[in-house]
């Protein structure tokens, strides 16, 4: 069923760059992962402007009605459509908070649907409702513009040598990422442990500082200890200038291709090939 739906989606989103199949390797956990670039109509008369367009219009005196683009990445679980897809959203037209709320509400909507192919219905719902989430970025009555932070978005990839207390360690990393509003993934593949972080530069650096200075694991005697062997493999401006993951989640990768797909979804295929593959033999 998923294969038939993918064929339909490719036909619907047939313009260059609209549909990208990121992974189509069936596993115990998922069937396929793909990204769709959705073009959402801008405001009509009386609608609120996004902060980006409001600021632009004040500067140029023009009325910007170019479509807003939202990249939505779907991961279809092996039990799809009985189980709804996992999704991540990326756009420069919504704040992080608005994007996260849109994702949550879109998943809630998917949960109300019958167990049948639902990707197109989810996209239609998002196109109909995205402007409700843009309203928190509008020009206020006193003339001020509320917009996203101007700080640069950074991506970092960390290597953790081992975890003696995997549950404790994992919970700590997930909590830090949530506290710092970072997106990304904690990935396990065989004995390899990688952390992908996306977010504001100061928040990414704070995560790294915490990992180096706070007690996150236990030693051979069962006593709490600090991380001594973590390495920062990559720390650089994000090539797409915005986060591709709106949440931080744990992923057990069952194959090299599944691990690579995590980086591909974040537009970091080049980082994977040039920084990770030469570093770890099991990725060859």
mmCIF file of C-alpha atoms in Angstrom:
data_model
loop_
_atom_site.group_PDB
_atom_site.id
_atom_site.type_symbol
_atom_site.label_atom_id
_atom_site.label_comp_id
_atom_site.label_asym_id
_atom_site.label_seq_id
_atom_site.Cartn_x
_atom_site.Cartn_y
_atom_site.Cartn_z
ATOM 1 C CA UNK A 1 0.000 0.000 0.000
ATOM 2 C CA UNK A 2 2.811 2.419 0.860
ATOM 3 C CA UNK A 3 4.480 1.801 -2.498
ATOM 4 C CA UNK A 4 1.271 2.713 -4.356
ATOM 5 C CA UNK A 5 0.889 5.880 -2.299
ATOM 6 C CA UNK A 6 4.461 6.929 -3.073
ATOM 7 C CA UNK A 7 3.790 6.532 -6.803
ATOM 8 C CA UNK A 8 0.755 8.815 -6.475
ATOM 9 C CA UNK A 9 2.720 11.378 -4.461
ATOM 10 C CA UNK A 10 5.481 11.463 -7.083
ATOM 11 C CA UNK A 11 2.853 12.177 -9.742
ATOM 12 C CA UNK A 12 1.195 14.932 -7.707
ATOM 13 C CA UNK A 13 4.430 16.615 -6.618
ATOM 14 C CA UNK A 14 6.184 16.306 -9.952
ATOM 15 C CA UNK A 15 7.918 19.684 -10.226
ATOM 16 C CA UNK A 16 11.673 19.734 -9.755
ATOM 17 C CA UNK A 17 12.607 19.495 -6.075
ATOM 18 C CA UNK A 18 9.042 18.936 -4.830
ATOM 19 C CA UNK A 19 9.404 15.239 -3.969
ATOM 20 C CA UNK A 20 12.534 13.454 -2.763
ATOM 21 C CA UNK A 21 12.650 9.816 -1.711
ATOM 22 C CA UNK A 22 15.204 9.663 1.102
ATOM 23 C CA UNK A 23 14.960 6.001 2.028
ATOM 24 C CA UNK A 24 12.931 3.121 0.656
ATOM 25 C CA UNK A 25 14.464 0.239 2.577
ATOM 26 C CA UNK A 26 11.838 -1.727 4.453
ATOM 27 C CA UNK A 27 12.901 -2.559 8.008
ATOM 28 C CA UNK A 28 11.353 -3.617 11.273
ATOM 29 C CA UNK A 29 10.552 0.011 12.095
ATOM 30 C CA UNK A 30 9.837 1.843 8.835
ATOM 31 C CA UNK A 31 8.939 1.356 5.175
ATOM 32 C CA UNK A 32 10.035 4.611 3.549
ATOM 33 C CA UNK A 33 11.135 8.167 4.258
ATOM 34 C CA UNK A 34 10.527 11.025 1.844
ATOM 35 C CA UNK A 35 10.442 14.809 1.801
ATOM 36 C CA UNK A 36 7.823 16.949 0.060
ATOM 37 C CA UNK A 37 8.161 20.683 -0.506
ATOM 38 C CA UNK A 38 4.680 22.127 -0.097
ATOM 39 C CA UNK A 39 3.791 25.524 -1.541
ATOM 40 C CA UNK A 40 1.230 27.315 0.616
ATOM 41 C CA UNK A 41 -0.712 30.302 -0.663
ATOM 42 C CA UNK A 42 0.162 33.602 0.965
ATOM 43 C CA UNK A 43 -2.378 35.893 2.551
ATOM 44 C CA UNK A 44 -5.451 37.241 0.877
ATOM 45 C CA UNK A 45 -6.969 40.607 1.701
ATOM 46 C CA UNK A 46 -7.549 40.871 5.429
ATOM 47 C CA UNK A 47 -5.157 38.026 6.291
ATOM 48 C CA UNK A 48 -2.237 38.541 8.612
ATOM 49 C CA UNK A 49 1.253 38.784 7.208
ATOM 50 C CA UNK A 50 4.150 36.731 8.435
ATOM 51 C CA UNK A 51 6.807 38.776 10.165
ATOM 52 C CA UNK A 52 9.220 38.220 7.303
ATOM 53 C CA UNK A 53 6.778 39.594 4.730
ATOM 54 C CA UNK A 54 5.577 42.394 6.979
ATOM 55 C CA UNK A 55 9.131 43.607 7.441
ATOM 56 C CA UNK A 56 9.809 43.297 3.717
ATOM 57 C CA UNK A 57 6.684 45.224 2.826
ATOM 58 C CA UNK A 58 7.579 48.041 5.208
ATOM 59 C CA UNK A 59 10.969 48.373 3.535
ATOM 60 C CA UNK A 60 9.850 48.086 -0.100
ATOM 61 C CA UNK A 61 6.255 49.260 0.009
ATOM 62 C CA UNK A 62 5.294 46.103 -1.894
ATOM 63 C CA UNK A 63 2.748 43.446 -1.069
ATOM 64 C CA UNK A 64 4.555 40.090 -1.056
ATOM 65 C CA UNK A 65 2.249 37.240 -2.057
ATOM 66 C CA UNK A 66 4.829 34.681 -3.157
ATOM 67 C CA UNK A 67 3.928 31.172 -1.938
ATOM 68 C CA UNK A 68 5.381 30.096 1.386
ATOM 69 C CA UNK A 69 7.272 26.807 1.178
ATOM 70 C CA UNK A 70 7.201 24.228 3.957
ATOM 71 C CA UNK A 71 9.354 21.114 3.747
ATOM 72 C CA UNK A 72 7.637 18.168 5.382
ATOM 73 C CA UNK A 73 9.472 14.882 5.852
ATOM 74 C CA UNK A 74 7.384 11.740 6.310
ATOM 75 C CA UNK A 75 8.631 8.465 7.756
ATOM 76 C CA UNK A 76 6.099 5.711 7.179
ATOM 77 C CA UNK A 77 6.258 3.060 9.926
ATOM 78 C CA UNK A 78 6.067 -0.609 9.042
ATOM 79 C CA UNK A 79 2.518 -0.684 10.478
ATOM 80 C CA UNK A 80 1.337 2.253 8.298
ATOM 81 C CA UNK A 81 -1.455 3.242 7.803
ATOM 82 C CA UNK A 82 -2.701 1.656 11.033
ATOM 83 C CA UNK A 83 0.051 3.758 12.666
ATOM 84 C CA UNK A 84 0.368 7.387 11.573
ATOM 85 C CA UNK A 85 3.592 8.639 9.952
ATOM 86 C CA UNK A 86 6.306 10.447 11.869
ATOM 87 C CA UNK A 87 6.899 13.908 10.433
ATOM 88 C CA UNK A 88 9.293 16.823 10.678
ATOM 89 C CA UNK A 89 8.734 20.338 9.328
ATOM 90 C CA UNK A 90 11.155 22.992 8.127
ATOM 91 C CA UNK A 91 10.400 26.520 6.938
ATOM 92 C CA UNK A 92 11.790 30.018 7.259
ATOM 93 C CA UNK A 93 8.268 31.450 7.435
ATOM 94 C CA UNK A 94 7.343 30.261 10.944
ATOM 95 C CA UNK A 95 9.020 30.578 14.322
ATOM 96 C CA UNK A 96 10.389 27.420 15.926
ATOM 97 C CA UNK A 97 7.538 27.463 18.423
ATOM 98 C CA UNK A 98 4.912 27.849 15.692
ATOM 99 C CA UNK A 99 6.504 25.080 13.633
ATOM 100 C CA UNK A 100 6.516 22.714 16.602
ATOM 101 C CA UNK A 101 2.866 23.516 17.371
ATOM 102 C CA UNK A 102 1.915 22.963 13.726
ATOM 103 C CA UNK A 103 3.664 19.582 13.780
ATOM 104 C CA UNK A 104 1.859 18.535 16.972
ATOM 105 C CA UNK A 105 -1.543 19.566 15.650
ATOM 106 C CA UNK A 106 -0.907 17.921 12.286
ATOM 107 C CA UNK A 107 -0.090 14.631 14.029
ATOM 108 C CA UNK A 108 -3.232 14.989 16.139
ATOM 109 C CA UNK A 109 -5.242 15.476 12.941
ATOM 110 C CA UNK A 110 -3.651 12.373 11.416
ATOM 111 C CA UNK A 111 -4.712 10.442 14.503
ATOM 112 C CA UNK A 112 -8.358 11.176 13.689
ATOM 113 C CA UNK A 113 -8.167 9.683 10.186
ATOM 114 C CA UNK A 114 -9.167 6.210 9.094
ATOM 115 C CA UNK A 115 -6.407 3.636 8.638
ATOM 116 C CA UNK A 116 -5.858 4.386 4.958
ATOM 117 C CA UNK A 117 -3.308 6.365 2.897
ATOM 118 C CA UNK A 118 -3.278 9.781 4.543
ATOM 119 C CA UNK A 119 -0.276 11.792 3.337
ATOM 120 C CA UNK A 120 -2.261 13.928 0.887
ATOM 121 C CA UNK A 121 -4.941 14.594 3.506
ATOM 122 C CA UNK A 122 -2.273 15.707 5.973
ATOM 123 C CA UNK A 123 -0.737 18.035 3.402
ATOM 124 C CA UNK A 124 -4.123 19.517 2.536
ATOM 125 C CA UNK A 125 -4.821 20.141 6.224
ATOM 126 C CA UNK A 126 -1.474 21.886 6.624
ATOM 127 C CA UNK A 127 -2.093 24.096 3.578
ATOM 128 C CA UNK A 128 -5.485 25.073 4.963
ATOM 129 C CA UNK A 129 -4.267 25.838 8.493
ATOM 130 C CA UNK A 130 -0.649 27.034 8.316
ATOM 131 C CA UNK A 131 -1.666 30.705 8.410
ATOM 132 C CA UNK A 132 -3.176 30.193 11.868
ATOM 133 C CA UNK A 133 0.352 29.516 13.124
ATOM 134 C CA UNK A 134 1.843 32.458 11.223
ATOM 135 C CA UNK A 135 -0.396 34.873 13.109
ATOM 136 C CA UNK A 136 1.979 34.891 16.066
ATOM 137 C CA UNK A 137 4.575 36.512 13.747
ATOM 138 C CA UNK A 138 2.480 39.430 12.544
ATOM 139 C CA UNK A 139 2.995 43.135 12.827
ATOM 140 C CA UNK A 140 1.696 44.282 16.200
ATOM 141 C CA UNK A 141 -0.556 47.295 16.701
ATOM 142 C CA UNK A 142 2.321 49.472 17.927
ATOM 143 C CA UNK A 143 4.211 48.987 14.667
ATOM 144 C CA UNK A 144 6.867 46.581 15.946
ATOM 145 C CA UNK A 145 7.775 43.425 14.070
ATOM 146 C CA UNK A 146 8.160 40.132 15.896
ATOM 147 C CA UNK A 147 10.466 37.743 14.040
ATOM 148 C CA UNK A 148 12.703 34.755 14.525
ATOM 149 C CA UNK A 149 16.016 35.199 16.201
ATOM 150 C CA UNK A 150 18.646 36.597 13.863
ATOM 151 C CA UNK A 151 21.256 34.305 15.356
ATOM 152 C CA UNK A 152 22.814 31.776 12.998
ATOM 153 C CA UNK A 153 21.604 28.178 12.891
ATOM 154 C CA UNK A 154 24.407 25.728 13.640
ATOM 155 C CA UNK A 155 24.664 22.004 13.045
ATOM 156 C CA UNK A 156 26.929 19.760 15.120
ATOM 157 C CA UNK A 157 27.717 16.054 15.028
ATOM 158 C CA UNK A 158 29.129 14.452 18.169
ATOM 159 C CA UNK A 159 30.615 10.999 18.695
ATOM 160 C CA UNK A 160 30.075 9.280 22.035
ATOM 161 C CA UNK A 161 32.443 6.380 22.641
ATOM 162 C CA UNK A 162 30.175 4.321 24.890
ATOM 163 C CA UNK A 163 27.322 4.422 27.399
ATOM 164 C CA UNK A 164 27.388 2.246 30.501
ATOM 165 C CA UNK A 165 23.951 3.427 31.632
ATOM 166 C CA UNK A 166 22.173 3.865 28.301
ATOM 167 C CA UNK A 167 18.779 4.740 29.786
ATOM 168 C CA UNK A 168 20.126 7.446 32.113
ATOM 169 C CA UNK A 169 22.470 8.867 29.488
ATOM 170 C CA UNK A 170 19.777 8.970 26.809
ATOM 171 C CA UNK A 171 17.203 10.640 29.069
ATOM 172 C CA UNK A 172 19.742 13.323 29.963
ATOM 173 C CA UNK A 173 20.584 14.131 26.346
ATOM 174 C CA UNK A 174 16.908 14.268 25.325
ATOM 175 C CA UNK A 175 16.096 16.591 28.241
ATOM 176 C CA UNK A 176 18.993 18.933 27.414
ATOM 177 C CA UNK A 177 17.916 19.122 23.777
ATOM 178 C CA UNK A 178 14.351 19.929 24.792
ATOM 179 C CA UNK A 179 15.484 22.549 27.322
ATOM 180 C CA UNK A 180 17.677 24.227 24.697
ATOM 181 C CA UNK A 181 15.071 23.908 21.906
ATOM 182 C CA UNK A 182 17.423 21.877 19.732
ATOM 183 C CA UNK A 183 16.346 19.572 16.942
ATOM 184 C CA UNK A 184 18.240 16.487 15.893
ATOM 185 C CA UNK A 185 18.750 12.812 16.507
ATOM 186 C CA UNK A 186 20.586 10.500 18.910
ATOM 187 C CA UNK A 187 21.611 7.584 16.681
ATOM 188 C CA UNK A 188 22.687 4.065 17.573
ATOM 189 C CA UNK A 189 24.123 1.769 14.921
ATOM 190 C CA UNK A 190 25.925 -1.372 16.131
ATOM 191 C CA UNK A 191 28.466 0.073 18.588
ATOM 192 C CA UNK A 192 28.452 3.524 16.974
ATOM 193 C CA UNK A 193 26.754 6.363 18.887
ATOM 194 C CA UNK A 194 26.264 9.729 17.154
ATOM 195 C CA UNK A 195 24.438 12.903 18.150
ATOM 196 C CA UNK A 196 23.136 15.291 15.496
ATOM 197 C CA UNK A 197 22.208 18.759 16.789
ATOM 198 C CA UNK A 198 20.500 21.647 14.997
ATOM 199 C CA UNK A 199 19.703 25.006 16.544
ATOM 200 C CA UNK A 200 20.932 28.423 17.540
ATOM 201 C CA UNK A 201 24.708 28.600 17.851
ATOM 202 C CA UNK A 202 24.677 29.525 21.529
ATOM 203 C CA UNK A 203 22.310 26.662 22.364
ATOM 204 C CA UNK A 204 24.381 24.084 20.479
ATOM 205 C CA UNK A 205 27.511 25.260 22.288
ATOM 206 C CA UNK A 206 25.701 25.065 25.629
ATOM 207 C CA UNK A 207 24.718 21.445 24.911
ATOM 208 C CA UNK A 208 28.349 20.579 24.186
ATOM 209 C CA UNK A 209 29.531 22.333 27.353
ATOM 210 C CA UNK A 210 27.019 20.391 29.450
ATOM 211 C CA UNK A 211 28.104 17.115 27.886
ATOM 212 C CA UNK A 212 31.714 17.850 28.765
ATOM 213 C CA UNK A 213 31.178 19.143 32.286
ATOM 214 C CA UNK A 214 28.151 17.406 33.834
ATOM 215 C CA UNK A 215 27.732 13.856 35.101
ATOM 216 C CA UNK A 216 25.828 11.860 32.501
ATOM 217 C CA UNK A 217 26.970 8.229 32.905
ATOM 218 C CA UNK A 218 28.319 5.798 35.486
ATOM 219 C CA UNK A 219 31.802 4.289 35.785
ATOM 220 C CA UNK A 220 32.712 0.632 36.207
ATOM 221 C CA UNK A 221 31.938 0.908 39.927
ATOM 222 C CA UNK A 222 28.486 2.331 39.254
ATOM 223 C CA UNK A 223 29.360 5.855 40.352
ATOM 224 C CA UNK A 224 28.128 8.910 38.413
ATOM 225 C CA UNK A 225 30.802 10.261 36.081
ATOM 226 C CA UNK A 226 31.407 12.864 33.411
ATOM 227 C CA UNK A 227 31.834 12.181 29.693
ATOM 228 C CA UNK A 228 35.561 12.053 28.944
ATOM 229 C CA UNK A 229 35.680 10.615 25.429
ATOM 230 C CA UNK A 230 33.100 12.619 23.476
ATOM 231 C CA UNK A 231 34.401 14.143 20.230
ATOM 232 C CA UNK A 232 32.944 16.980 18.203
ATOM 233 C CA UNK A 233 33.165 15.753 14.621
ATOM 234 C CA UNK A 234 31.344 18.673 12.999
ATOM 235 C CA UNK A 235 30.328 22.134 14.207
ATOM 236 C CA UNK A 236 29.421 24.588 11.461
ATOM 237 C CA UNK A 237 26.669 26.836 10.086
ATOM 238 C CA UNK A 238 23.766 24.769 8.819
ATOM 239 C CA UNK A 239 23.974 24.550 4.993
ATOM 240 C CA UNK A 240 20.229 25.183 4.634
ATOM 241 C CA UNK A 241 20.202 28.104 7.133
ATOM 242 C CA UNK A 242 17.311 26.533 9.058
ATOM 243 C CA UNK A 243 16.614 23.482 11.184
ATOM 244 C CA UNK A 244 15.371 20.417 9.322
ATOM 245 C CA UNK A 245 14.389 18.605 12.533
ATOM 246 C CA UNK A 246 11.894 20.296 14.844
ATOM 247 C CA UNK A 247 12.340 17.751 17.644
ATOM 248 C CA UNK A 248 15.131 15.672 19.175
ATOM 249 C CA UNK A 249 14.520 11.939 19.015
ATOM 250 C CA UNK A 250 16.327 8.637 19.558
ATOM 251 C CA UNK A 251 16.845 6.438 16.499
ATOM 252 C CA UNK A 252 18.038 2.826 16.434
ATOM 253 C CA UNK A 253 19.436 2.451 12.920
ATOM 254 C CA UNK A 254 19.284 -1.074 11.536
ATOM 255 C CA UNK A 255 21.510 -0.418 8.512
ATOM 256 C CA UNK A 256 24.061 1.991 7.097
ATOM 257 C CA UNK A 257 21.443 3.320 4.696
ATOM 258 C CA UNK A 258 19.107 4.095 7.610
ATOM 259 C CA UNK A 259 21.876 6.051 9.328
ATOM 260 C CA UNK A 260 22.700 7.913 6.139
ATOM 261 C CA UNK A 261 19.014 8.783 5.682
ATOM 262 C CA UNK A 262 19.054 10.695 8.982
ATOM 263 C CA UNK A 263 21.719 13.021 7.568
ATOM 264 C CA UNK A 264 20.091 13.189 4.157
ATOM 265 C CA UNK A 265 16.843 14.414 5.728
ATOM 266 C CA UNK A 266 18.818 17.244 7.292
ATOM 267 C CA UNK A 267 20.529 18.078 3.980
ATOM 268 C CA UNK A 268 23.833 16.893 5.433
ATOM 269 C CA UNK A 269 24.695 14.179 2.919
ATOM 270 C CA UNK A 270 27.988 15.899 2.160
ATOM 271 C CA UNK A 271 28.880 15.988 5.859
ATOM 272 C CA UNK A 272 28.082 12.284 6.120
ATOM 273 C CA UNK A 273 30.278 11.397 3.139
ATOM 274 C CA UNK A 274 33.240 13.646 3.914
ATOM 275 C CA UNK A 275 33.328 13.617 7.718
ATOM 276 C CA UNK A 276 31.767 10.379 8.919
ATOM 277 C CA UNK A 277 32.448 7.718 6.308
ATOM 278 C CA UNK A 278 36.242 8.250 6.391
ATOM 279 C CA UNK A 279 36.132 8.253 10.218
ATOM 280 C CA UNK A 280 34.311 4.966 10.850
ATOM 281 C CA UNK A 281 35.117 1.741 9.017
ATOM 282 C CA UNK A 282 31.720 0.158 9.624
ATOM 283 C CA UNK A 283 30.175 2.851 7.373
ATOM 284 C CA UNK A 284 32.210 1.749 4.337
#
